[in-house]
Amino acid sequence: MVRVGVDGSCLSNPGPAGWAAVAEDGAYRIGWQPVGTNNIGELNAIREALIGWEPEPLAIEIASSYAMNAVTVWAKGWRARGWRKRDGKAPENLALIQDVVERLEARRRPVQFVKVRGHNLANDFPLNTAADARAVRASQRARDTGAAGDEQGS
């Protein structure tokens, strides 16, 4: 099972947003857009992990309860109600949530979400720390360029 830390960043909410997925071997995938939210960054980070390590079973280390619950818990109820919340409104970031859910369901290998503490000064979760640092740099790139983009490497 490949362990991947994910995180999103937004310099102001909304504002320049970035996201990152970092694997234990140092491979990474990042992306950014000029205007987004922290939640969009978090959801895109999950999406990048699913794309980047598609053939592998994954343990996704994530600090965002919102992003994790949106795609693993709440989406089931939203789908049953025609992709509506209990109040009848569409969930925020619906298209992105649907994309992540479809990718999760299409996978042939398991995905496990591991909730970790973000911004942990003791660095107990180094993959999340690395993803956080890359996500912040990605959101800065969005601010500095005014453009969207992505990058991968190791």
PDB file of C-alpha atoms in Angstrom:
ATOM      1  CA  MET A   1       0.000   0.000   0.000  1.00  0.00           C
ATOM      2  CA  VAL A   2       1.381   3.409  -1.008  1.00  0.00           C
ATOM      3  CA  ARG A   3       1.081   6.132   1.613  1.00  0.00           C
ATOM      4  CA  VAL A   4       0.301   9.587   0.192  1.00  0.00           C
ATOM      5  CA  GLY A   5      -0.086  12.790   2.182  1.00  0.00           C
ATOM      6  CA  VAL A   6      -2.480  15.365   0.756  1.00  0.00           C
ATOM      7  CA  ASP A   7      -3.183  18.987   1.579  1.00  0.00           C
ATOM      8  CA  GLY A   8      -4.705  22.122   0.135  1.00  0.00           C
ATOM      9  CA  SER A   9      -3.858  25.771   0.639  1.00  0.00           C
ATOM     10  CA  CYS A  10      -5.535  29.085  -0.012  1.00  0.00           C
ATOM     11  CA  LEU A  11      -3.812  32.419   0.576  1.00  0.00           C
ATOM     12  CA  SER A  12      -7.157  34.081   1.257  1.00  0.00           C
ATOM     13  CA  ASN A  13     -10.482  32.307   1.251  1.00  0.00           C
ATOM     14  CA  PRO A  14     -11.371  32.628  -1.612  1.00  0.00           C
ATOM     15  CA  GLY A  15      -8.110  33.459  -3.278  1.00  0.00           C
ATOM     16  CA  PRO A  16      -5.102  31.833  -4.927  1.00  0.00           C
ATOM     17  CA  ALA A  17      -5.385  28.123  -4.176  1.00  0.00           C
ATOM     18  CA  GLY A  18      -2.970  25.219  -4.369  1.00  0.00           C
ATOM     19  CA  TRP A  19      -2.914  21.536  -3.577  1.00  0.00           C
ATOM     20  CA  ALA A  20      -0.414  18.730  -3.270  1.00  0.00           C
ATOM     21  CA  ALA A  21      -0.147  14.970  -2.963  1.00  0.00           C
ATOM     22  CA  VAL A  22       3.198  13.579  -1.773  1.00  0.00           C
ATOM     23  CA  ALA A  23       4.097   9.886  -1.613  1.00  0.00           C
ATOM     24  CA  GLU A  24       6.492   8.238   0.794  1.00  0.00           C
ATOM     25  CA  ASP A  25       9.090   7.791  -2.000  1.00  0.00           C
ATOM     26  CA  GLY A  26       9.129  11.572  -2.583  1.00  0.00           C
ATOM     27  CA  ALA A  27       7.035  11.570  -5.759  1.00  0.00           C
ATOM     28  CA  TYR A  28       4.577  14.458  -5.822  1.00  0.00           C
ATOM     29  CA  ARG A  29       1.773  16.038  -7.818  1.00  0.00           C
ATOM     30  CA  ILE A  30       0.774  19.659  -7.296  1.00  0.00           C
ATOM     31  CA  GLY A  31      -1.671  22.064  -8.867  1.00  0.00           C
ATOM     32  CA  TRP A  32      -2.906  25.619  -8.489  1.00  0.00           C
ATOM     33  CA  GLN A  33      -5.554  28.045  -9.655  1.00  0.00           C
ATOM     34  CA  PRO A  34      -5.854  31.830  -9.282  1.00  0.00           C
ATOM     35  CA  VAL A  35      -9.167  31.730  -7.411  1.00  0.00           C
ATOM     36  CA  GLY A  36     -10.355  28.924  -5.183  1.00  0.00           C
ATOM     37  CA  THR A  37     -10.972  28.005  -1.581  1.00  0.00           C
ATOM     38  CA  ASN A  38      -9.156  25.862   0.927  1.00  0.00           C
ATOM     39  CA  ASN A  39     -11.831  23.171   0.491  1.00  0.00           C
ATOM     40  CA  ILE A  40     -11.284  23.153  -3.270  1.00  0.00           C
ATOM     41  CA  GLY A  41      -7.563  22.710  -2.615  1.00  0.00           C
ATOM     42  CA  GLU A  42      -8.198  19.805  -0.242  1.00  0.00           C
ATOM     43  CA  LEU A  43     -10.536  18.037  -2.689  1.00  0.00           C
ATOM     44  CA  ASN A  44      -8.122  18.541  -5.583  1.00  0.00           C
ATOM     45  CA  ALA A  45      -5.328  17.058  -3.469  1.00  0.00           C
ATOM     46  CA  ILE A  46      -7.359  13.853  -3.042  1.00  0.00           C
ATOM     47  CA  ARG A  47      -8.068  13.850  -6.787  1.00  0.00           C
ATOM     48  CA  GLU A  48      -4.346  14.177  -7.557  1.00  0.00           C
ATOM     49  CA  ALA A  49      -3.520  11.253  -5.269  1.00  0.00           C
ATOM     50  CA  LEU A  50      -6.118   9.092  -7.023  1.00  0.00           C
ATOM     51  CA  ILE A  51      -4.797  10.051 -10.465  1.00  0.00           C
ATOM     52  CA  GLY A  52      -1.106   9.858  -9.644  1.00  0.00           C
ATOM     53  CA  TRP A  53      -1.148   6.494  -7.941  1.00  0.00           C
ATOM     54  CA  GLU A  54      -4.111   5.017  -9.809  1.00  0.00           C
ATOM     55  CA  PRO A  55      -2.933   1.417 -10.070  1.00  0.00           C
ATOM     56  CA  GLU A  56      -1.824   1.215  -6.428  1.00  0.00           C
ATOM     57  CA  PRO A  57      -3.706   0.543  -3.216  1.00  0.00           C
ATOM     58  CA  LEU A  58      -3.552   3.823  -1.286  1.00  0.00           C
ATOM     59  CA  ALA A  59      -3.473   5.092   2.257  1.00  0.00           C
ATOM     60  CA  ILE A  60      -4.286   8.783   1.937  1.00  0.00           C
ATOM     61  CA  GLU A  61      -3.140  10.795   4.947  1.00  0.00           C
ATOM     62  CA  ILE A  62      -5.398  13.844   5.233  1.00  0.00           C
ATOM     63  CA  ALA A  63      -5.992  16.583   7.782  1.00  0.00           C
ATOM     64  CA  SER A  64      -9.240  17.912   6.276  1.00  0.00           C
ATOM     65  CA  SER A  65     -12.335  16.378   7.842  1.00  0.00           C
ATOM     66  CA  TYR A  66     -14.465  18.267   5.315  1.00  0.00           C
ATOM     67  CA  ALA A  67     -12.778  16.806   2.231  1.00  0.00           C
ATOM     68  CA  MET A  68     -12.573  13.290   3.644  1.00  0.00           C
ATOM     69  CA  ASN A  69     -16.207  13.243   4.820  1.00  0.00           C
ATOM     70  CA  ALA A  70     -17.510  14.904   1.655  1.00  0.00           C
ATOM     71  CA  VAL A  71     -16.256  12.052  -0.541  1.00  0.00           C
ATOM     72  CA  THR A  72     -16.609   9.108   1.858  1.00  0.00           C
ATOM     73  CA  VAL A  73     -19.679   9.821   4.009  1.00  0.00           C
ATOM     74  CA  TRP A  74     -21.816  12.758   2.941  1.00  0.00           C
ATOM     75  CA  ALA A  75     -21.742  11.994  -0.794  1.00  0.00           C
ATOM     76  CA  LYS A  76     -23.816   8.844  -0.217  1.00  0.00           C
ATOM     77  CA  GLY A  77     -26.689  10.836   1.270  1.00  0.00           C
ATOM     78  CA  TRP A  78     -26.349  13.638  -1.250  1.00  0.00           C
ATOM     79  CA  ARG A  79     -26.481  11.156  -4.116  1.00  0.00           C
ATOM     80  CA  ALA A  80     -29.563   9.462  -2.652  1.00  0.00           C
ATOM     81  CA  ARG A  81     -31.265  12.887  -2.588  1.00  0.00           C
ATOM     82  CA  GLY A  82     -30.328  13.702  -6.189  1.00  0.00           C
ATOM     83  CA  TRP A  83     -27.059  15.372  -5.137  1.00  0.00           C
ATOM     84  CA  ARG A  84     -28.831  17.671  -2.696  1.00  0.00           C
ATOM     85  CA  LYS A  85     -28.201  18.335   0.978  1.00  0.00           C
ATOM     86  CA  ARG A  86     -30.984  17.893   3.499  1.00  0.00           C
ATOM     87  CA  ASP A  87     -31.941  21.541   3.041  1.00  0.00           C
ATOM     88  CA  GLY A  88     -32.467  20.924  -0.688  1.00  0.00           C
ATOM     89  CA  LYS A  89     -29.439  22.940  -1.778  1.00  0.00           C
ATOM     90  CA  ALA A  90     -26.614  21.536  -3.866  1.00  0.00           C
ATOM     91  CA  PRO A  91     -23.388  20.956  -1.900  1.00  0.00           C
ATOM     92  CA  GLU A  92     -20.582  23.416  -2.542  1.00  0.00           C
ATOM     93  CA  ASN A  93     -17.899  22.074  -4.883  1.00  0.00           C
ATOM     94  CA  LEU A  94     -20.340  19.476  -6.188  1.00  0.00           C
ATOM     95  CA  ALA A  95     -18.679  18.809  -9.556  1.00  0.00           C
ATOM     96  CA  LEU A  96     -15.319  18.257  -7.879  1.00  0.00           C
ATOM     97  CA  ILE A  97     -16.847  16.013  -5.202  1.00  0.00           C
ATOM     98  CA  GLN A  98     -18.624  13.967  -7.879  1.00  0.00           C
ATOM     99  CA  ASP A  99     -15.365  13.607  -9.818  1.00  0.00           C
ATOM    100  CA  VAL A 100     -13.497  12.342  -6.748  1.00  0.00           C
ATOM    101  CA  VAL A 101     -16.326   9.955  -5.812  1.00  0.00           C
ATOM    102  CA  GLU A 102     -16.410   8.544  -9.368  1.00  0.00           C
ATOM    103  CA  ARG A 103     -12.640   7.998  -9.265  1.00  0.00           C
ATOM    104  CA  LEU A 104     -12.904   6.266  -5.890  1.00  0.00           C
ATOM    105  CA  GLU A 105     -15.669   3.993  -7.147  1.00  0.00           C
ATOM    106  CA  ALA A 106     -13.850   3.165 -10.389  1.00  0.00           C
ATOM    107  CA  ARG A 107     -10.639   2.066  -8.651  1.00  0.00           C
ATOM    108  CA  ARG A 108      -9.748  -1.586  -8.684  1.00  0.00           C
ATOM    109  CA  ARG A 109      -7.459  -1.194  -5.674  1.00  0.00           C
ATOM    110  CA  PRO A 110      -8.532  -0.112  -2.187  1.00  0.00           C
ATOM    111  CA  VAL A 111      -8.215   3.399  -0.818  1.00  0.00           C
ATOM    112  CA  GLN A 112      -7.972   4.000   2.901  1.00  0.00           C
ATOM    113  CA  PHE A 113      -8.263   7.483   4.382  1.00  0.00           C
ATOM    114  CA  VAL A 114      -6.139   8.144   7.456  1.00  0.00           C
ATOM    115  CA  LYS A 115      -7.086  11.272   9.425  1.00  0.00           C
ATOM    116  CA  VAL A 116      -4.003  13.116  10.698  1.00  0.00           C
ATOM    117  CA  ARG A 117      -3.424  16.382  12.552  1.00  0.00           C
ATOM    118  CA  GLY A 118      -2.450  19.152  10.168  1.00  0.00           C
ATOM    119  CA  HIS A 119       0.218  21.735  10.939  1.00  0.00           C
ATOM    120  CA  ASN A 120       1.760  19.352  13.450  1.00  0.00           C
ATOM    121  CA  LEU A 121       4.879  21.075  14.820  1.00  0.00           C
ATOM    122  CA  ALA A 122       6.337  17.762  16.000  1.00  0.00           C
ATOM    123  CA  ASN A 123       6.122  16.545  12.372  1.00  0.00           C
ATOM    124  CA  ASP A 124       4.407  13.327  13.443  1.00  0.00           C
ATOM    125  CA  PHE A 125       2.890  13.152   9.947  1.00  0.00           C
ATOM    126  CA  PRO A 126       5.751  14.005   7.568  1.00  0.00           C
ATOM    127  CA  LEU A 127       3.793  13.263   4.394  1.00  0.00           C
ATOM    128  CA  ASN A 128       1.095  15.743   5.404  1.00  0.00           C
ATOM    129  CA  THR A 129       3.772  18.267   6.370  1.00  0.00           C
ATOM    130  CA  ALA A 130       5.436  17.849   2.964  1.00  0.00           C
ATOM    131  CA  ALA A 131       2.075  18.141   1.176  1.00  0.00           C
ATOM    132  CA  ASP A 132       1.260  21.280   3.165  1.00  0.00           C
ATOM    133  CA  ALA A 133       4.560  22.935   2.208  1.00  0.00           C
ATOM    134  CA  ARG A 134       4.095  22.096  -1.486  1.00  0.00           C
ATOM    135  CA  ALA A 135       0.439  23.211  -1.437  1.00  0.00           C
ATOM    136  CA  VAL A 136       1.421  26.588   0.039  1.00  0.00           C
ATOM    137  CA  ARG A 137       4.085  27.046  -2.650  1.00  0.00           C
ATOM    138  CA  ALA A 138       1.519  26.087  -5.293  1.00  0.00           C
ATOM    139  CA  SER A 139      -0.956  28.694  -4.029  1.00  0.00           C
ATOM    140  CA  GLN A 140       1.869  31.264  -4.079  1.00  0.00           C
ATOM    141  CA  ARG A 141       2.542  30.304  -7.694  1.00  0.00           C
ATOM    142  CA  ALA A 142      -1.131  30.913  -8.478  1.00  0.00           C
ATOM    143  CA  ARG A 143      -0.878  34.348  -6.848  1.00  0.00           C
ATOM    144  CA  ASP A 144       2.356  35.239  -8.635  1.00  0.00           C
ATOM    145  CA  THR A 145       1.349  34.048 -12.110  1.00  0.00           C
ATOM    146  CA  GLY A 146      -2.403  34.627 -12.057  1.00  0.00           C
ATOM    147  CA  ALA A 147      -2.739  31.341 -13.926  1.00  0.00           C
ATOM    148  CA  ALA A 148      -3.685  27.734 -13.248  1.00  0.00           C
ATOM    149  CA  GLY A 149      -1.200  24.917 -13.616  1.00  0.00           C
ATOM    150  CA  ASP A 150       0.136  21.634 -12.370  1.00  0.00           C
ATOM    151  CA  GLU A 151       3.418  19.816 -11.924  1.00  0.00           C
ATOM    152  CA  GLN A 152       4.684  16.423 -10.921  1.00  0.00           C
ATOM    153  CA  GLY A 153       8.070  15.086  -9.969  1.00  0.00           C
ATOM    154  CA  SER A 154      10.085  13.343  -7.327  1.00  0.00           C
TER     155      SER A 154
END
